[in-house]
PDB file of C-alpha atoms in Angstrom:
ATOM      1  CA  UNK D  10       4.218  -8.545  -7.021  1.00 56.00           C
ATOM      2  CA  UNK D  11       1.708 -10.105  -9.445  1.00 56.00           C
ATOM      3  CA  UNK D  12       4.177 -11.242 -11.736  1.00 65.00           C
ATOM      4  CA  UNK D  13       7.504 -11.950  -8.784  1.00 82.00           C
ATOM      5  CA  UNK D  14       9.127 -15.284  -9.895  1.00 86.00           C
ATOM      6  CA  UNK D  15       7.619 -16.155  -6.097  1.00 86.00           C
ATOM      7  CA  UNK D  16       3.943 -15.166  -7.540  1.00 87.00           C
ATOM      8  CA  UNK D  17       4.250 -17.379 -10.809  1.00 90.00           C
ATOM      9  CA  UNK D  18       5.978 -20.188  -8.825  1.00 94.00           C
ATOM     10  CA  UNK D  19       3.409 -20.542  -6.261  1.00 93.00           C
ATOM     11  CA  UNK D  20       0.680 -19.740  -8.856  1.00 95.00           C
ATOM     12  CA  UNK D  21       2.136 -22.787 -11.372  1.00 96.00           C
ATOM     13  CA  UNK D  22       2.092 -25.087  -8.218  1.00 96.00           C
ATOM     14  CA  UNK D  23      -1.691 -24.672  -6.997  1.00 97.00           C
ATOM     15  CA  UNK D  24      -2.626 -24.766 -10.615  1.00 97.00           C
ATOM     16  CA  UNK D  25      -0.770 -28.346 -11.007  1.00 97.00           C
ATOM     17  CA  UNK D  26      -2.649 -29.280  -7.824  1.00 97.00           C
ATOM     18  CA  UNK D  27      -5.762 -27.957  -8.928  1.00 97.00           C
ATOM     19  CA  UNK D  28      -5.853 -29.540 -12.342  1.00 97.00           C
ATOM     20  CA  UNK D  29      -4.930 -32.967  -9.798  1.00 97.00           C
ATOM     21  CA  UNK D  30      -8.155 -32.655  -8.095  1.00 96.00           C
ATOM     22  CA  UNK D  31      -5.427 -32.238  -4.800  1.00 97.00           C
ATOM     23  CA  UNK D  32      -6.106 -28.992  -3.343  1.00 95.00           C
ATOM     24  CA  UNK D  33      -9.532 -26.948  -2.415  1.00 93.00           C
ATOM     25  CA  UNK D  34      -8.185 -23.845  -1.008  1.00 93.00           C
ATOM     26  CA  UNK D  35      -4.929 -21.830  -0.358  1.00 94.00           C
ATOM     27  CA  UNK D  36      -3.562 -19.677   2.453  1.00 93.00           C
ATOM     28  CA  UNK D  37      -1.842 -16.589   1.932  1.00 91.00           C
ATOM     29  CA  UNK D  38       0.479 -15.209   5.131  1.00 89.00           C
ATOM     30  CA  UNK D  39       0.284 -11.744   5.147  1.00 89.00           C
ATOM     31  CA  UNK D  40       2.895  -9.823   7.465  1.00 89.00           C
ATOM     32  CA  UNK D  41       2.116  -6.354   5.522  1.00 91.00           C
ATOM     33  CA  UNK D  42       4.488  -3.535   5.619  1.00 88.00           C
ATOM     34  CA  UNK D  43       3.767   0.201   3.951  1.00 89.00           C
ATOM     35  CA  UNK D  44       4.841  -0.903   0.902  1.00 89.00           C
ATOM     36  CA  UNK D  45       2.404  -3.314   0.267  1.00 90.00           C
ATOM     37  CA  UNK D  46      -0.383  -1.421   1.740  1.00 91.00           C
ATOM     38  CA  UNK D  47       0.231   1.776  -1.070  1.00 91.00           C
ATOM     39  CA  UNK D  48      -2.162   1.799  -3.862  1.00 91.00           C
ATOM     40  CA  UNK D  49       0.278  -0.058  -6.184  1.00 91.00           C
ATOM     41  CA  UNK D  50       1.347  -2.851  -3.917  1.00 92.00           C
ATOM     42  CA  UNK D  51      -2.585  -2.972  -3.293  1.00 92.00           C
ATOM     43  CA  UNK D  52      -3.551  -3.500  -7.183  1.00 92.00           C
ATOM     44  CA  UNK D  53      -0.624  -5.932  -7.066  1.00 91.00           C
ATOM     45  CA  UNK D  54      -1.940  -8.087  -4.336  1.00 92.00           C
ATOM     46  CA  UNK D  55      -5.561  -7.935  -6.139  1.00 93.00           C
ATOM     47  CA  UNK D  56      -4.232  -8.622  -9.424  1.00 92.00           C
ATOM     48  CA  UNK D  57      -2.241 -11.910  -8.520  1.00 92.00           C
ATOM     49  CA  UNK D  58      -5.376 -12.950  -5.938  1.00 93.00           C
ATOM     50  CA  UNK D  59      -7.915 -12.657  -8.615  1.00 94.00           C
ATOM     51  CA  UNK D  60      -5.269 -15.141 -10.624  1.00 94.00           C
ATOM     52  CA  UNK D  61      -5.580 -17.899  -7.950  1.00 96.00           C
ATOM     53  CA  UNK D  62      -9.569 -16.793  -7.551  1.00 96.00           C
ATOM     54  CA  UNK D  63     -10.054 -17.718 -11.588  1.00 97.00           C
ATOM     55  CA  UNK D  64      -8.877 -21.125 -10.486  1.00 97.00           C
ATOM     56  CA  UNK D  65     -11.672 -21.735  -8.856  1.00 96.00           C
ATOM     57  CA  UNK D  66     -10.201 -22.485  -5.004  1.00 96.00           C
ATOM     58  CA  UNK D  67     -10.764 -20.555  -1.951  1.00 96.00           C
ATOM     59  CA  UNK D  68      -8.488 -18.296  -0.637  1.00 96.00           C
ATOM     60  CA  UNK D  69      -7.702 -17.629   2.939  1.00 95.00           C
ATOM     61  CA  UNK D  70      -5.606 -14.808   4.521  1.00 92.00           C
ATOM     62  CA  UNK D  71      -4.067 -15.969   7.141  1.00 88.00           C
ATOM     63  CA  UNK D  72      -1.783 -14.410  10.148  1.00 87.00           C
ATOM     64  CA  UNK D  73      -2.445 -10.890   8.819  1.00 91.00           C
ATOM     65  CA  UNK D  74      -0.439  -8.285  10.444  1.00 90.00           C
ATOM     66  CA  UNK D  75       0.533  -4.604   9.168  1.00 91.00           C
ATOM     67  CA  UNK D  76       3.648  -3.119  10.502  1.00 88.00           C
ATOM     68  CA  UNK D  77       3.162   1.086   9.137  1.00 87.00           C
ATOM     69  CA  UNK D  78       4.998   2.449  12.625  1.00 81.00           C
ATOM     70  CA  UNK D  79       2.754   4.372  15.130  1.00 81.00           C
ATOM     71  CA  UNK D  80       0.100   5.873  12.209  1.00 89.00           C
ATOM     72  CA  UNK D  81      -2.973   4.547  13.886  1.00 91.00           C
ATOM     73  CA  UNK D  82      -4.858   6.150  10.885  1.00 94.00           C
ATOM     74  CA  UNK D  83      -3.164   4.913   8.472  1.00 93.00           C
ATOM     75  CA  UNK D  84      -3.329   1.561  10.163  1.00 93.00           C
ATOM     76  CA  UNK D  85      -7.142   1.659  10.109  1.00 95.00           C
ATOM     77  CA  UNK D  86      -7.131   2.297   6.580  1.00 95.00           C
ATOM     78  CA  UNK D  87      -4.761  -0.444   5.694  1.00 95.00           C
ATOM     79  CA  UNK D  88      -7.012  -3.170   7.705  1.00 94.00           C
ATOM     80  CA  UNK D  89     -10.261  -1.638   5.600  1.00 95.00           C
ATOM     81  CA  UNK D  90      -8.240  -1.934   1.927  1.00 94.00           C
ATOM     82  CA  UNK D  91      -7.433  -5.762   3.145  1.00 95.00           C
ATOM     83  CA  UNK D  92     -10.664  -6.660   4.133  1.00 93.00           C
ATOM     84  CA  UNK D  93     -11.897  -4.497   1.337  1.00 92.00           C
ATOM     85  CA  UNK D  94      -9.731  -6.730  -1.260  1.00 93.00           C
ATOM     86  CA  UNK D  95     -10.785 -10.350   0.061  1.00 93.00           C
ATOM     87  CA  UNK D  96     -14.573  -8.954  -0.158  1.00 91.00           C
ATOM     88  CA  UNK D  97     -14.186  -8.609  -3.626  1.00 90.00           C
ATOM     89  CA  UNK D  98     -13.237 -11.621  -5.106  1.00 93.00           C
ATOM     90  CA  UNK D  99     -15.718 -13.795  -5.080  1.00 92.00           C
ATOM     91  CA  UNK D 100     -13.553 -17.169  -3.786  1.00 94.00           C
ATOM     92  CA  UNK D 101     -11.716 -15.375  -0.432  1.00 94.00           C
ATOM     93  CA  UNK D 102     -13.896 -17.094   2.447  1.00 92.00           C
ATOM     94  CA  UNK D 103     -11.188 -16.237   5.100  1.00 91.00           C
ATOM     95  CA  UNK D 104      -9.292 -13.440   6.764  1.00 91.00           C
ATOM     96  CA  UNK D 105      -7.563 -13.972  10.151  1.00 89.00           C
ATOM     97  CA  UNK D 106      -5.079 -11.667  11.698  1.00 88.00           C
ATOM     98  CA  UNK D 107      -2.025 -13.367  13.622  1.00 85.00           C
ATOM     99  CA  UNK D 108      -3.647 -12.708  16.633  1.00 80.00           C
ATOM    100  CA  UNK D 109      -6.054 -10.194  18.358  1.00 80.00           C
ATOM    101  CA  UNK D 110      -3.302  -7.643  20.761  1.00 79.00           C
ATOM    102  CA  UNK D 111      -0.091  -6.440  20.114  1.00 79.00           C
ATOM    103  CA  UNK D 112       1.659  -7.839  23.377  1.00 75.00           C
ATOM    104  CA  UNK D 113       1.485 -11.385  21.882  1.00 73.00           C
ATOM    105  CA  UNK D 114       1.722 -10.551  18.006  1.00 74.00           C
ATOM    106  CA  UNK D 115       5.289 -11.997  16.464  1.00 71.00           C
ATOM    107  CA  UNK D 116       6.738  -8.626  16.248  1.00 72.00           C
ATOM    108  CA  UNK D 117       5.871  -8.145  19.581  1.00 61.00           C
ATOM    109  CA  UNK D 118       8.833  -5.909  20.590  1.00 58.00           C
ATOM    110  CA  UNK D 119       9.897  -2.871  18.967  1.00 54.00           C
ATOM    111  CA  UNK D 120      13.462  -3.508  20.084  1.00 46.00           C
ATOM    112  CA  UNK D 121      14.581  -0.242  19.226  1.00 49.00           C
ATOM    113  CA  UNK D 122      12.709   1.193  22.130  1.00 53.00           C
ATOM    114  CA  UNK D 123      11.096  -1.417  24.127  1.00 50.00           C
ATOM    115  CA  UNK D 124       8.077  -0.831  23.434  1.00 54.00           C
ATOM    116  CA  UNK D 125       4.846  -2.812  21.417  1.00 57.00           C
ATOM    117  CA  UNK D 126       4.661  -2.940  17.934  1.00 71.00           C
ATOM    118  CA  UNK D 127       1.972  -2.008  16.142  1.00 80.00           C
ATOM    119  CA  UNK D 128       0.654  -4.159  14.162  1.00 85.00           C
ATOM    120  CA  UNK D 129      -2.524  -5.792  15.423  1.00 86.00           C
ATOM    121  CA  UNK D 130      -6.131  -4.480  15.901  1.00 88.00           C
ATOM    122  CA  UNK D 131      -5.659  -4.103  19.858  1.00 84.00           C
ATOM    123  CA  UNK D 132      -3.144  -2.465  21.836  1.00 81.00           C
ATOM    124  CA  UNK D 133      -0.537  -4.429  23.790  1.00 70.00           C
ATOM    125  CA  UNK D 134      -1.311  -3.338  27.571  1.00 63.00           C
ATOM    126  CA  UNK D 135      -3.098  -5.494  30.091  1.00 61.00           C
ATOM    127  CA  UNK D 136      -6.882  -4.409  28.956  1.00 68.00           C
ATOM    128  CA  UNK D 137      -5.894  -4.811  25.111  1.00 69.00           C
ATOM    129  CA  UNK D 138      -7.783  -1.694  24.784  1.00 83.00           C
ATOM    130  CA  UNK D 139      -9.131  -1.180  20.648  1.00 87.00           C
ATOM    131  CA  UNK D 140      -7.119   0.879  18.540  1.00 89.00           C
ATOM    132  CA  UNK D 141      -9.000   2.983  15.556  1.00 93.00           C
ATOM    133  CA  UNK D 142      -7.946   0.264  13.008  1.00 93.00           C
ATOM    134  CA  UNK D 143     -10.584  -2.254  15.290  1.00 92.00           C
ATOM    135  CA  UNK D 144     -13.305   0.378  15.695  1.00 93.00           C
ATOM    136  CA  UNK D 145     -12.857   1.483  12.141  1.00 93.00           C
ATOM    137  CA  UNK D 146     -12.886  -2.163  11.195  1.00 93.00           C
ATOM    138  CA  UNK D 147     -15.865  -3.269  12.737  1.00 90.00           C
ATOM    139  CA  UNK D 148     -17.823  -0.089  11.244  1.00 92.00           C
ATOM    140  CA  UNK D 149     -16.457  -1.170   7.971  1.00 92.00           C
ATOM    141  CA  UNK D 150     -17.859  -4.459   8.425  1.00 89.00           C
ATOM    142  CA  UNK D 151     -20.792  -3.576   9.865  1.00 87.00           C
ATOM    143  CA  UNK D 152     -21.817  -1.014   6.885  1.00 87.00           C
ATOM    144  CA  UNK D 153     -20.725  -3.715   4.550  1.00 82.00           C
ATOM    145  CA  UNK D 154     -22.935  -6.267   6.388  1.00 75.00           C
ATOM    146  CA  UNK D 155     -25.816  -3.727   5.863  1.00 64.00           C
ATOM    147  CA  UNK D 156     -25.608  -3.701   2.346  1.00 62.00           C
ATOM    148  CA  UNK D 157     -26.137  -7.209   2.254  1.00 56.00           C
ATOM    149  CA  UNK D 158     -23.364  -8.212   0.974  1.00 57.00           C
ATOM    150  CA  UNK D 159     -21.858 -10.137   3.629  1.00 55.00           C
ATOM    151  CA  UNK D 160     -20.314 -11.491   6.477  1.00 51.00           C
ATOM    152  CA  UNK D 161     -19.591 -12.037  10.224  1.00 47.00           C
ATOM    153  CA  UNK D 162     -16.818 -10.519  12.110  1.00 44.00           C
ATOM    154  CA  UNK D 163     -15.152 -12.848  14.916  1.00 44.00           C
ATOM    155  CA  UNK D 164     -13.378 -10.895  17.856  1.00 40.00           C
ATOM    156  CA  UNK D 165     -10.226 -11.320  15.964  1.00 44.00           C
ATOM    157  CA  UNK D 166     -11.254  -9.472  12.938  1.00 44.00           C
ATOM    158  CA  UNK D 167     -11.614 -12.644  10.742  1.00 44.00           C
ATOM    159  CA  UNK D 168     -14.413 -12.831   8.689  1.00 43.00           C
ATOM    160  CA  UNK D 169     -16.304 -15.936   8.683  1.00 40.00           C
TER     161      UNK D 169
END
């Protein structure tokens, strides 16, 4: 939350740093569940980003993963509001997922039933075969790209 005693804490620190000359960018881990991916917890995440962005250092999401259950549609969409987020303040260079298939991701167990989380842009089998949040992703991109407005997509779904 934009205004969490975590948010101002961190917030306070890179602002000491920055005034110090001693930091040019900052790293945000993002293991996303559905709360954070709702509209709210969306214009909460922008909010306290576009704090840190008026700073005047980069910002990088790193190890981005999305845990919503087995919704691959509402996975897709939560990828695209991410993405859609760091492409709109004008200081996030960086978004990286945790990794590229759900059979290595962290949370690569659902232990409940055995079976691969999803949380990651590719399934967890042996051909890591796309789900709809890569394809969708990738489109996304891709239109976005075509309006000039940005960026490169590496395999992983970082932008560069």
């Amino acid at each position: 939350s934009v205004n969490s005693w975590r948010d101002r804490t961190y917030y306070n620190l890179v602002k000491r740093l920055v005034d110090q000359n001693l930091v040019d960018y900052i790293g945000f881990q993002m293991h996303l569940s559905s709360r954070h991916v709702t509209p709210s917890g969306l214009q909460n995440m922008r909010r306290s980003l576009e704090k840190f962005n008026n700073l005047g250092v980069e910002i990088h999401f790193t190890e981005i993963d999305i845990q919503l259950g087995g919704n691959q549609q509402a996975l897709a969409n939560a990828y695209k509001n991410v993405f859609r987020i760091c492409l709109s303040i004008s200081n996030c260079k960086v978004v990286q997922t945790w990794g590229v298939s759900d059979k290595y991701s962290w949370k690569s167990r659902d232990f409940a039933e055995g079976r691969f989380a999803n949380v990651l842009l590719y399934k967890g089998g042996p051909d890591r075969e796309k789900k709809l949040a890569a394809t969708e992703l990738t489109q996304f991109l891709k239109d976005y790209r075509g309006n000039g407005k940005c960026c490169s997509q590496n395999l992983d779904g970082s932008v560069y």
